[in-house]
């Protein structure tokens, strides 16, 4: 541990260190570096370790490198190199040190070294390494020739080689590489195709992008973060006694290797922390935030559209607007192809509701996503598209055409942004407006004496006049004691099913035959009226008026003048109460205020007979004359003098729903909504757009199929939490110019980009390693831990020089999945590969072949053995040769142990 204190760790390994010092010899300055770590304890080389090149070449553990302090860093003069090496060897011997020492020589491109190691008073090891950087001789391209090269270093004649007198230890590692994206060779080959073949290929088999089935592909195509894989196949050590065995090994398949190690080739852009180095949601969101920052410069969006606007001088030069054809295409996708929603059925992320924004498939969310890619997302382009968008919305209103991507429901989603609430309300108003037009047309047709429908109405009316009261046959679904939701739905459904003519049907009660009921939905269980021995009827009622968030706020502010908390609630609901009271009066002509309370608010009716409290609905025996009229009284709040409910009852006329004024005026509300959209302040629009764009982008990413990686799922949850905490400052429309929130939003873009990169990596690994999910998860985990320090750095310019170099061991059952990645090359891709090194893997040559030959001998029995640091009786490597390279590049490192 003492050595590591002042040492510098090397990037190639977490367990390799270096100590550097200066050395002066013969008036020349040298640099002396001591390396230690990554010890394999003298065993066979471990291919899985990340070793220094000299450790791999010569099988050493700790070593010294003495190099001149010059530009080249090598010693070009051979006598100087030998003299320096001898001086260092003597110095190490005097210190009783057995460290090997190396000196770089010749041209730097040759990576040549000479070295020496004192192994005691008996043995000395000498090292030499060099490289052939041109065409390698054909003989040395094959294992047989390399074997003979090694044997020639200690065999005295070719006869000894042919007599197979040597037992050579052999181990090998092959590195294969597959690029899964188009490389230059493929594109070049495609360009050389004949015109007819090219036209045929384009028409039949155009190659798509890797992320065509990813949800973000609708908006942009992401660079594949996984460019390919490197497969390292290593053979265990074996004894070789002849060159014929080497020829057989050359024909062996990598499937016979003992170990497979997989290493992903990643795009450099995925580790680049520079903001905006890739196109994606994050880069466009950054531009949208710039537009938000500029939105305070004008009062209306139209001001940004006009180039003559004096306030637009700051952004004239950088605010290009796409041509009208692009605008028409965007509007067509929004309004005319709006029903196409490929990802809506998958739903949104479970935590996305914390962000006040429009749903992913809604009209406004799709508008925001289109804006991100409209022009360069500048404020003028946004304003141009918004004006056209509102104009298209108004056309839908004027022509009574349904708004696309907007569901028609009985409630407004108040958890969404205000613009989405307005569009949802407008869609409902358009639907009501359409229904009113249809009812008016039906009414005109029914009044036409020549209409066939009018001729059929006669007998129907006669039948209706003789229809009996529903009486006890009514199932009682509208009973006031049922849940409000069930009661509301049943009333609404019955009201839609009955026609207007049914509301004027006369129902004859058992006690009163001269009172006409209108708008009755049926008898309310066994409840009886207080002042008349008649069954209580439940009326059809209007739906509660729909209100957006700002309408709720306006209404609450309007009723604050009443001062009384109860009056607040009563005033807020007086329109609904008045409508319900009118409908109740029409359905129960003999009913009184107390009857309405019993039906509408049973909690405000207190039964005076305790015995009845255990009976269902408190009135199970009201039909019996002995128990009529029902005994009880109003609650205290309903009995107070000047009660608002009683005042409304007194003023309410007896009108069924069909004759009442609608609580929602679709024409008035629709025009108000359009006025809001047309006069919306730019910064208020951009605030809602930013929230919706962030949420829609995240929702799109969350729908990616990435194999259920837990780390990726956790990161998405964290992204939503971070977005909710930052975007909440935009949800109250309290943002001002030069606010610190703008900087927070820009930092949020950085966080979004990190997650976007990780999502692309997860999706790419999942697709490529679909049959090996363990490998996919392991590689992603390794990269996640490597990338984690880069996340959360905001706009920091910190640089991380460490490269991702984690490898994964491939298990036996996963080899088939990896083998399928190495598809056989086509003829056009492999026409140049005439000279093969052998050991092909699905037709692919290794990009690197590494071989270690070694010859061992025992030192026992030698009278010098006692002073040798090597363990007595163990074999030492008398000769060792490391060979690496390809058919165009060959490096050879030789170490020889001699007895001095």
JSON list of C-alpha atoms in Angstrom, two decimals, residues 793-875:
[
{"chain": "A", "resi": 793, "resn": "UNK", "atom": "CA", "xyz": [-23.53, 17.97, -13.63]},
{"chain": "A", "resi": 794, "resn": "UNK", "atom": "CA", "xyz": [-25.84, 20.58, -15.14]},
{"chain": "A", "resi": 795, "resn": "UNK", "atom": "CA", "xyz": [-24.03, 23.01, -17.43]},
{"chain": "A", "resi": 796, "resn": "UNK", "atom": "CA", "xyz": [-20.63, 22.03, -16.02]},
{"chain": "A", "resi": 797, "resn": "UNK", "atom": "CA", "xyz": [-17.79, 21.56, -18.48]},
{"chain": "A", "resi": 798, "resn": "UNK", "atom": "CA", "xyz": [-16.06, 18.81, -16.51]},
{"chain": "A", "resi": 799, "resn": "UNK", "atom": "CA", "xyz": [-14.38, 16.26, -18.75]},
{"chain": "A", "resi": 800, "resn": "UNK", "atom": "CA", "xyz": [-14.09, 12.57, -18.09]},
{"chain": "A", "resi": 801, "resn": "UNK", "atom": "CA", "xyz": [-11.15, 10.97, -19.84]},
{"chain": "A", "resi": 802, "resn": "UNK", "atom": "CA", "xyz": [-11.86, 7.42, -18.74]},
{"chain": "A", "resi": 803, "resn": "UNK", "atom": "CA", "xyz": [-13.18, 5.25, -21.55]},
{"chain": "A", "resi": 804, "resn": "UNK", "atom": "CA", "xyz": [-15.77, 2.55, -21.09]},
{"chain": "A", "resi": 805, "resn": "UNK", "atom": "CA", "xyz": [-13.90, -0.75, -21.21]},
{"chain": "A", "resi": 806, "resn": "UNK", "atom": "CA", "xyz": [-16.04, -3.18, -19.24]},
{"chain": "A", "resi": 807, "resn": "UNK", "atom": "CA", "xyz": [-16.38, -6.64, -20.77]},
{"chain": "A", "resi": 808, "resn": "UNK", "atom": "CA", "xyz": [-18.86, -9.41, -20.11]},
{"chain": "A", "resi": 809, "resn": "UNK", "atom": "CA", "xyz": [-18.25, -13.15, -19.97]},
{"chain": "A", "resi": 810, "resn": "UNK", "atom": "CA", "xyz": [-20.61, -14.97, -22.35]},
{"chain": "A", "resi": 811, "resn": "UNK", "atom": "CA", "xyz": [-22.16, -18.09, -20.86]},
{"chain": "A", "resi": 812, "resn": "UNK", "atom": "CA", "xyz": [-22.47, -21.27, -22.87]},
{"chain": "A", "resi": 813, "resn": "UNK", "atom": "CA", "xyz": [-26.23, -20.94, -23.44]},
{"chain": "A", "resi": 814, "resn": "UNK", "atom": "CA", "xyz": [-25.76, -17.37, -24.70]},
{"chain": "A", "resi": 815, "resn": "UNK", "atom": "CA", "xyz": [-23.25, -18.19, -27.43]},
{"chain": "A", "resi": 816, "resn": "UNK", "atom": "CA", "xyz": [-25.98, -18.86, -29.98]},
{"chain": "A", "resi": 817, "resn": "UNK", "atom": "CA", "xyz": [-27.43, -15.37, -29.51]},
{"chain": "A", "resi": 818, "resn": "UNK", "atom": "CA", "xyz": [-24.00, -13.77, -29.93]},
{"chain": "A", "resi": 819, "resn": "UNK", "atom": "CA", "xyz": [-23.17, -15.93, -32.93]},
{"chain": "A", "resi": 820, "resn": "UNK", "atom": "CA", "xyz": [-26.34, -14.73, -34.68]},
{"chain": "A", "resi": 821, "resn": "UNK", "atom": "CA", "xyz": [-25.00, -11.15, -34.54]},
{"chain": "A", "resi": 822, "resn": "UNK", "atom": "CA", "xyz": [-22.10, -12.13, -36.80]},
{"chain": "A", "resi": 823, "resn": "UNK", "atom": "CA", "xyz": [-24.03, -12.62, -40.00]},
{"chain": "A", "resi": 824, "resn": "UNK", "atom": "CA", "xyz": [-21.94, -13.99, -42.88]},
{"chain": "A", "resi": 825, "resn": "UNK", "atom": "CA", "xyz": [-20.53, -11.17, -45.03]},
{"chain": "A", "resi": 826, "resn": "UNK", "atom": "CA", "xyz": [-21.80, -10.72, -48.54]},
{"chain": "A", "resi": 827, "resn": "UNK", "atom": "CA", "xyz": [-19.59, -11.21, -51.57]},
{"chain": "A", "resi": 828, "resn": "UNK", "atom": "CA", "xyz": [-19.33, -7.46, -52.06]},
{"chain": "A", "resi": 829, "resn": "UNK", "atom": "CA", "xyz": [-18.09, -7.02, -48.51]},
{"chain": "A", "resi": 830, "resn": "UNK", "atom": "CA", "xyz": [-15.43, -9.75, -48.55]},
{"chain": "A", "resi": 831, "resn": "UNK", "atom": "CA", "xyz": [-14.06, -9.64, -52.12]},
{"chain": "A", "resi": 832, "resn": "UNK", "atom": "CA", "xyz": [-10.76, -8.18, -50.91]},
{"chain": "A", "resi": 833, "resn": "UNK", "atom": "CA", "xyz": [-10.15, -10.89, -48.30]},
{"chain": "A", "resi": 834, "resn": "UNK", "atom": "CA", "xyz": [-8.27, -13.33, -50.46]},
{"chain": "A", "resi": 835, "resn": "UNK", "atom": "CA", "xyz": [-5.51, -14.18, -47.98]},
{"chain": "A", "resi": 836, "resn": "UNK", "atom": "CA", "xyz": [-7.13, -15.61, -44.88]},
{"chain": "A", "resi": 837, "resn": "UNK", "atom": "CA", "xyz": [-5.51, -16.13, -41.48]},
{"chain": "A", "resi": 838, "resn": "UNK", "atom": "CA", "xyz": [-7.91, -18.94, -40.66]},
{"chain": "A", "resi": 839, "resn": "UNK", "atom": "CA", "xyz": [-10.09, -19.37, -37.56]},
{"chain": "A", "resi": 840, "resn": "UNK", "atom": "CA", "xyz": [-13.03, -17.78, -39.36]},
{"chain": "A", "resi": 841, "resn": "UNK", "atom": "CA", "xyz": [-16.18, -17.05, -37.38]},
{"chain": "A", "resi": 842, "resn": "UNK", "atom": "CA", "xyz": [-19.25, -17.15, -39.64]},
{"chain": "A", "resi": 843, "resn": "UNK", "atom": "CA", "xyz": [-17.00, -15.96, -42.46]},
{"chain": "A", "resi": 844, "resn": "UNK", "atom": "CA", "xyz": [-15.44, -13.15, -40.41]},
{"chain": "A", "resi": 845, "resn": "UNK", "atom": "CA", "xyz": [-11.69, -12.94, -39.96]},
{"chain": "A", "resi": 846, "resn": "UNK", "atom": "CA", "xyz": [-10.34, -11.94, -36.55]},
{"chain": "A", "resi": 847, "resn": "UNK", "atom": "CA", "xyz": [-9.30, -8.30, -36.38]},
{"chain": "A", "resi": 848, "resn": "UNK", "atom": "CA", "xyz": [-6.60, -9.28, -33.92]},
{"chain": "A", "resi": 849, "resn": "UNK", "atom": "CA", "xyz": [-4.89, -12.57, -33.20]},
{"chain": "A", "resi": 850, "resn": "UNK", "atom": "CA", "xyz": [-2.73, -12.91, -30.09]},
{"chain": "A", "resi": 851, "resn": "UNK", "atom": "CA", "xyz": [-0.60, -16.00, -29.47]},
{"chain": "A", "resi": 852, "resn": "UNK", "atom": "CA", "xyz": [1.82, -16.94, -26.74]},
{"chain": "A", "resi": 853, "resn": "UNK", "atom": "CA", "xyz": [4.39, -19.70, -27.27]},
{"chain": "A", "resi": 854, "resn": "UNK", "atom": "CA", "xyz": [6.55, -20.78, -24.35]},
{"chain": "A", "resi": 855, "resn": "UNK", "atom": "CA", "xyz": [9.20, -23.39, -23.66]},
{"chain": "A", "resi": 856, "resn": "UNK", "atom": "CA", "xyz": [9.85, -24.39, -20.06]},
{"chain": "A", "resi": 857, "resn": "UNK", "atom": "CA", "xyz": [12.68, -26.23, -18.27]},
{"chain": "A", "resi": 858, "resn": "UNK", "atom": "CA", "xyz": [13.36, -27.22, -14.71]},
{"chain": "A", "resi": 859, "resn": "UNK", "atom": "CA", "xyz": [16.32, -25.87, -12.70]},
{"chain": "A", "resi": 860, "resn": "UNK", "atom": "CA", "xyz": [16.48, -28.64, -10.09]},
{"chain": "A", "resi": 861, "resn": "UNK", "atom": "CA", "xyz": [19.77, -30.48, -10.01]},
{"chain": "A", "resi": 862, "resn": "UNK", "atom": "CA", "xyz": [21.72, -27.42, -11.05]},
{"chain": "A", "resi": 863, "resn": "UNK", "atom": "CA", "xyz": [24.35, -26.37, -8.49]},
{"chain": "A", "resi": 864, "resn": "UNK", "atom": "CA", "xyz": [23.40, -22.73, -9.11]},
{"chain": "A", "resi": 865, "resn": "UNK", "atom": "CA", "xyz": [19.77, -23.32, -8.27]},
{"chain": "A", "resi": 866, "resn": "UNK", "atom": "CA", "xyz": [20.09, -22.42, -4.59]},
{"chain": "A", "resi": 867, "resn": "UNK", "atom": "CA", "xyz": [20.81, -18.80, -5.36]},
{"chain": "A", "resi": 868, "resn": "UNK", "atom": "CA", "xyz": [18.00, -18.51, -7.87]},
{"chain": "A", "resi": 869, "resn": "UNK", "atom": "CA", "xyz": [14.91, -16.58, -6.75]},
{"chain": "A", "resi": 870, "resn": "UNK", "atom": "CA", "xyz": [12.74, -19.02, -8.64]},
{"chain": "A", "resi": 871, "resn": "UNK", "atom": "CA", "xyz": [11.20, -21.72, -6.47]},
{"chain": "A", "resi": 872, "resn": "UNK", "atom": "CA", "xyz": [13.27, -24.86, -6.40]},
{"chain": "A", "resi": 873, "resn": "UNK", "atom": "CA", "xyz": [12.02, -27.68, -8.60]},
{"chain": "A", "resi": 874, "resn": "UNK", "atom": "CA", "xyz": [9.70, -25.44, -10.65]},
{"chain": "A", "resi": 875, "resn": "UNK", "atom": "CA", "xyz": [9.98, -24.96, -14.37]}
]
